[in-house]
């Protein structure tokens, strides 16, 4: 509202000065009663405050007032008369549907013809050749701004939708990783509990303190297992799937490659360095990254061949998968693939590179710090 008042203020001031005979707006002065002229100018220019909220209403009222103002005062106003009409026409074109905006432009042109006809200081040919194109350009500008705003709004809506979808995908992927890590940790804690219990039964009566310590470890382990099962109950959507399941290992990479080969895609497997036992979480993450990369190739790359390299270094294990397909980043596993890879790598402080490779195709290269058991 304040902005509308600020925009209307200069026109109100000029209209009042013209109505009271102080200045000549457009080169001519109004005749007749100054109070009447000033009142008509006040109503006419005051309608500019409706320019954004109700431009069709403002334009519908402006033209009859303008005709009365011109007829009574036997003169026409340019800055406080014609320019406000141009502004409202543009605003109507920007905010109203196309059909109504065209009607508004036609209404403005019709009112302009009437004003030119009754104003003694205007000629039809000269004024229409000047004012008509301005009305048309004002309408065209308003339609352009409307289309631009609509494109911007659609882009912002799409961006918000994509951001929300990405956030949902990220949360789902984190929950999936958490479920898998729960199984890995639960297995390790279960082994610890069993070993602590077995060691306690082998102790003699002379080592009561050691027996109590092992008993405390066993109790703590059982409590940890119970708490993790409760956590898993929150993460799992299907409670029937809450039992511990065996998790895959990088040692089974050749089986995964064989499965892909069975689809008809030639895959070369190259292992560099000496394979070694890895910490369960790192081992599982490396396997999942390999699995997701191969899934992407089969589902999306349209490749004729692929290669897998596993590098076992002294400080890290690397998984590199390449193909000669379309070279586009695609997300396998229902759109979660690349997101899941990055989450797994970041979880262990590793590095990952994904993108097109020279000569065509796509490359995934992940590096995970080695954590041996």
PDB file of N, CA and C in Angstrom, residues 9-23 25 30 34-46 69 80:
ATOM      1  N   UNK A   9       1.756   9.593  -5.730  1.00  0.00           N
ATOM      2  CA  UNK A   9       1.929  10.948  -5.199  1.00  0.00           C
ATOM      3  C   UNK A   9       2.310  11.981  -6.264  1.00  0.00           C
ATOM      4  N   UNK A  10       3.323  11.733  -7.121  1.00  0.00           N
ATOM      5  CA  UNK A  10       3.657  12.770  -8.127  1.00  0.00           C
ATOM      6  C   UNK A  10       2.485  13.104  -9.042  1.00  0.00           C
ATOM      7  N   UNK A  11       1.700  12.130  -9.419  1.00  0.00           N
ATOM      8  CA  UNK A  11       0.555  12.365 -10.298  1.00  0.00           C
ATOM      9  C   UNK A  11      -0.535  13.147  -9.569  1.00  0.00           C
ATOM     10  N   UNK A  12      -0.722  12.824  -8.284  1.00  0.00           N
ATOM     11  CA  UNK A  12      -1.696  13.573  -7.486  1.00  0.00           C
ATOM     12  C   UNK A  12      -1.297  15.040  -7.375  1.00  0.00           C
ATOM     13  N   UNK A  13      -0.008  15.280  -7.154  1.00  0.00           N
ATOM     14  CA  UNK A  13       0.470  16.672  -7.007  1.00  0.00           C
ATOM     15  C   UNK A  13       0.287  17.444  -8.304  1.00  0.00           C
ATOM     16  N   UNK A  14       0.714  16.842  -9.427  1.00  0.00           N
ATOM     17  CA  UNK A  14       0.583  17.529 -10.720  1.00  0.00           C
ATOM     18  C   UNK A  14      -0.894  17.725 -11.057  1.00  0.00           C
ATOM     19  N   UNK A  15      -1.717  16.713 -10.775  1.00  0.00           N
ATOM     20  CA  UNK A  15      -3.144  16.837 -11.056  1.00  0.00           C
ATOM     21  C   UNK A  15      -3.786  17.972 -10.280  1.00  0.00           C
ATOM     22  N   UNK A  16      -3.411  18.106  -9.015  1.00  0.00           N
ATOM     23  CA  UNK A  16      -3.971  19.197  -8.207  1.00  0.00           C
ATOM     24  C   UNK A  16      -3.469  20.552  -8.682  1.00  0.00           C
ATOM     25  N   UNK A  17      -2.191  20.641  -8.992  1.00  0.00           N
ATOM     26  CA  UNK A  17      -1.664  21.918  -9.490  1.00  0.00           C
ATOM     27  C   UNK A  17      -2.328  22.305 -10.802  1.00  0.00           C
ATOM     28  N   UNK A  18      -2.606  21.313 -11.641  1.00  0.00           N
ATOM     29  CA  UNK A  18      -3.280  21.605 -12.915  1.00  0.00           C
ATOM     30  C   UNK A  18      -4.741  21.974 -12.676  1.00  0.00           C
ATOM     31  N   UNK A  19      -5.398  21.220 -11.804  1.00  0.00           N
ATOM     32  CA  UNK A  19      -6.808  21.504 -11.529  1.00  0.00           C
ATOM     33  C   UNK A  19      -7.038  22.878 -10.950  1.00  0.00           C
ATOM     34  N   UNK A  20      -6.128  23.337 -10.126  1.00  0.00           N
ATOM     35  CA  UNK A  20      -6.266  24.671  -9.525  1.00  0.00           C
ATOM     36  C   UNK A  20      -5.690  25.772 -10.412  1.00  0.00           C
ATOM     37  N   UNK A  21      -5.231  25.409 -11.575  1.00  0.00           N
ATOM     38  CA  UNK A  21      -4.760  26.409 -12.531  1.00  0.00           C
ATOM     39  C   UNK A  21      -3.369  26.913 -12.269  1.00  0.00           C
ATOM     40  N   UNK A  22      -2.586  26.232 -11.430  1.00  0.00           N
ATOM     41  CA  UNK A  22      -1.232  26.707 -11.127  1.00  0.00           C
ATOM     42  C   UNK A  22      -0.291  26.428 -12.284  1.00  0.00           C
ATOM     43  N   UNK A  23      -0.403  25.250 -12.894  1.00  0.00           N
ATOM     44  CA  UNK A  23       0.461  24.877 -14.016  1.00  0.00           C
ATOM     45  C   UNK A  23      -0.413  24.372 -15.157  1.00  0.00           C
ATOM     46  N   UNK A  25      -0.613  21.256 -17.587  1.00  0.00           N
ATOM     47  CA  UNK A  25      -0.125  19.899 -17.842  1.00  0.00           C
ATOM     48  C   UNK A  25      -0.374  19.545 -19.303  1.00  0.00           C
ATOM     49  N   UNK A  30      -6.858  23.830 -17.655  1.00  0.00           N
ATOM     50  CA  UNK A  30      -8.286  23.532 -17.547  1.00  0.00           C
ATOM     51  C   UNK A  30      -9.070  24.835 -17.382  1.00  0.00           C
ATOM     52  N   UNK A  34     -12.202  25.684 -10.654  1.00  0.00           N
ATOM     53  CA  UNK A  34     -10.992  25.016 -10.166  1.00  0.00           C
ATOM     54  C   UNK A  34     -11.310  23.942  -9.142  1.00  0.00           C
ATOM     55  N   UNK A  35     -12.194  24.155  -8.173  1.00  0.00           N
ATOM     56  CA  UNK A  35     -12.497  23.070  -7.213  1.00  0.00           C
ATOM     57  C   UNK A  35     -13.018  21.814  -7.886  1.00  0.00           C
ATOM     58  N   UNK A  36     -13.868  21.966  -8.917  1.00  0.00           N
ATOM     59  CA  UNK A  36     -14.392  20.790  -9.610  1.00  0.00           C
ATOM     60  C   UNK A  36     -13.275  20.063 -10.346  1.00  0.00           C
ATOM     61  N   UNK A  37     -12.449  20.852 -11.044  1.00  0.00           N
ATOM     62  CA  UNK A  37     -11.323  20.241 -11.761  1.00  0.00           C
ATOM     63  C   UNK A  37     -10.379  19.524 -10.799  1.00  0.00           C
ATOM     64  N   UNK A  38     -10.111  20.133  -9.661  1.00  0.00           N
ATOM     65  CA  UNK A  38      -9.207  19.530  -8.677  1.00  0.00           C
ATOM     66  C   UNK A  38      -9.800  18.261  -8.100  1.00  0.00           C
ATOM     67  N   UNK A  39     -11.140  18.282  -7.860  1.00  0.00           N
ATOM     68  CA  UNK A  39     -11.787  17.085  -7.312  1.00  0.00           C
ATOM     69  C   UNK A  39     -11.737  15.942  -8.320  1.00  0.00           C
ATOM     70  N   UNK A  40     -12.034  16.239  -9.593  1.00  0.00           N
ATOM     71  CA  UNK A  40     -11.953  15.196 -10.619  1.00  0.00           C
ATOM     72  C   UNK A  40     -10.537  14.648 -10.747  1.00  0.00           C
ATOM     73  N   UNK A  41      -9.541  15.520 -10.686  1.00  0.00           N
ATOM     74  CA  UNK A  41      -8.147  15.077 -10.770  1.00  0.00           C
ATOM     75  C   UNK A  41      -7.774  14.212  -9.576  1.00  0.00           C
ATOM     76  N   UNK A  42      -8.315  14.570  -8.394  1.00  0.00           N
ATOM     77  CA  UNK A  42      -8.026  13.788  -7.197  1.00  0.00           C
ATOM     78  C   UNK A  42      -8.582  12.377  -7.332  1.00  0.00           C
ATOM     79  N   UNK A  43      -9.823  12.262  -7.793  1.00  0.00           N
ATOM     80  CA  UNK A  43     -10.412  10.930  -7.967  1.00  0.00           C
ATOM     81  C   UNK A  43      -9.671  10.134  -9.043  1.00  0.00           C
ATOM     82  N   UNK A  44      -9.336  10.818 -10.141  1.00  0.00           N
ATOM     83  CA  UNK A  44      -8.679  10.138 -11.259  1.00  0.00           C
ATOM     84  C   UNK A  44      -7.297   9.609 -10.851  1.00  0.00           C
ATOM     85  N   UNK A  45      -6.443  10.479 -10.346  1.00  0.00           N
ATOM     86  CA  UNK A  45      -5.072  10.067 -10.009  1.00  0.00           C
ATOM     87  C   UNK A  45      -5.040   9.197  -8.756  1.00  0.00           C
ATOM     88  N   UNK A  46      -6.027   9.374  -7.876  1.00  0.00           N
ATOM     89  CA  UNK A  46      -6.064   8.539  -6.677  1.00  0.00           C
ATOM     90  C   UNK A  46      -6.290   7.067  -6.986  1.00  0.00           C
ATOM     91  N   UNK A  69     -13.595  14.887 -16.896  1.00  0.00           N
ATOM     92  CA  UNK A  69     -12.608  15.922 -16.612  1.00  0.00           C
ATOM     93  C   UNK A  69     -12.277  16.714 -17.864  1.00  0.00           C
ATOM     94  N   UNK A  80      -0.636  13.833 -15.684  1.00  0.00           N
ATOM     95  CA  UNK A  80      -1.586  13.397 -14.655  1.00  0.00           C
ATOM     96  C   UNK A  80      -2.825  12.738 -15.237  1.00  0.00           C
TER      97      UNK A  80
END
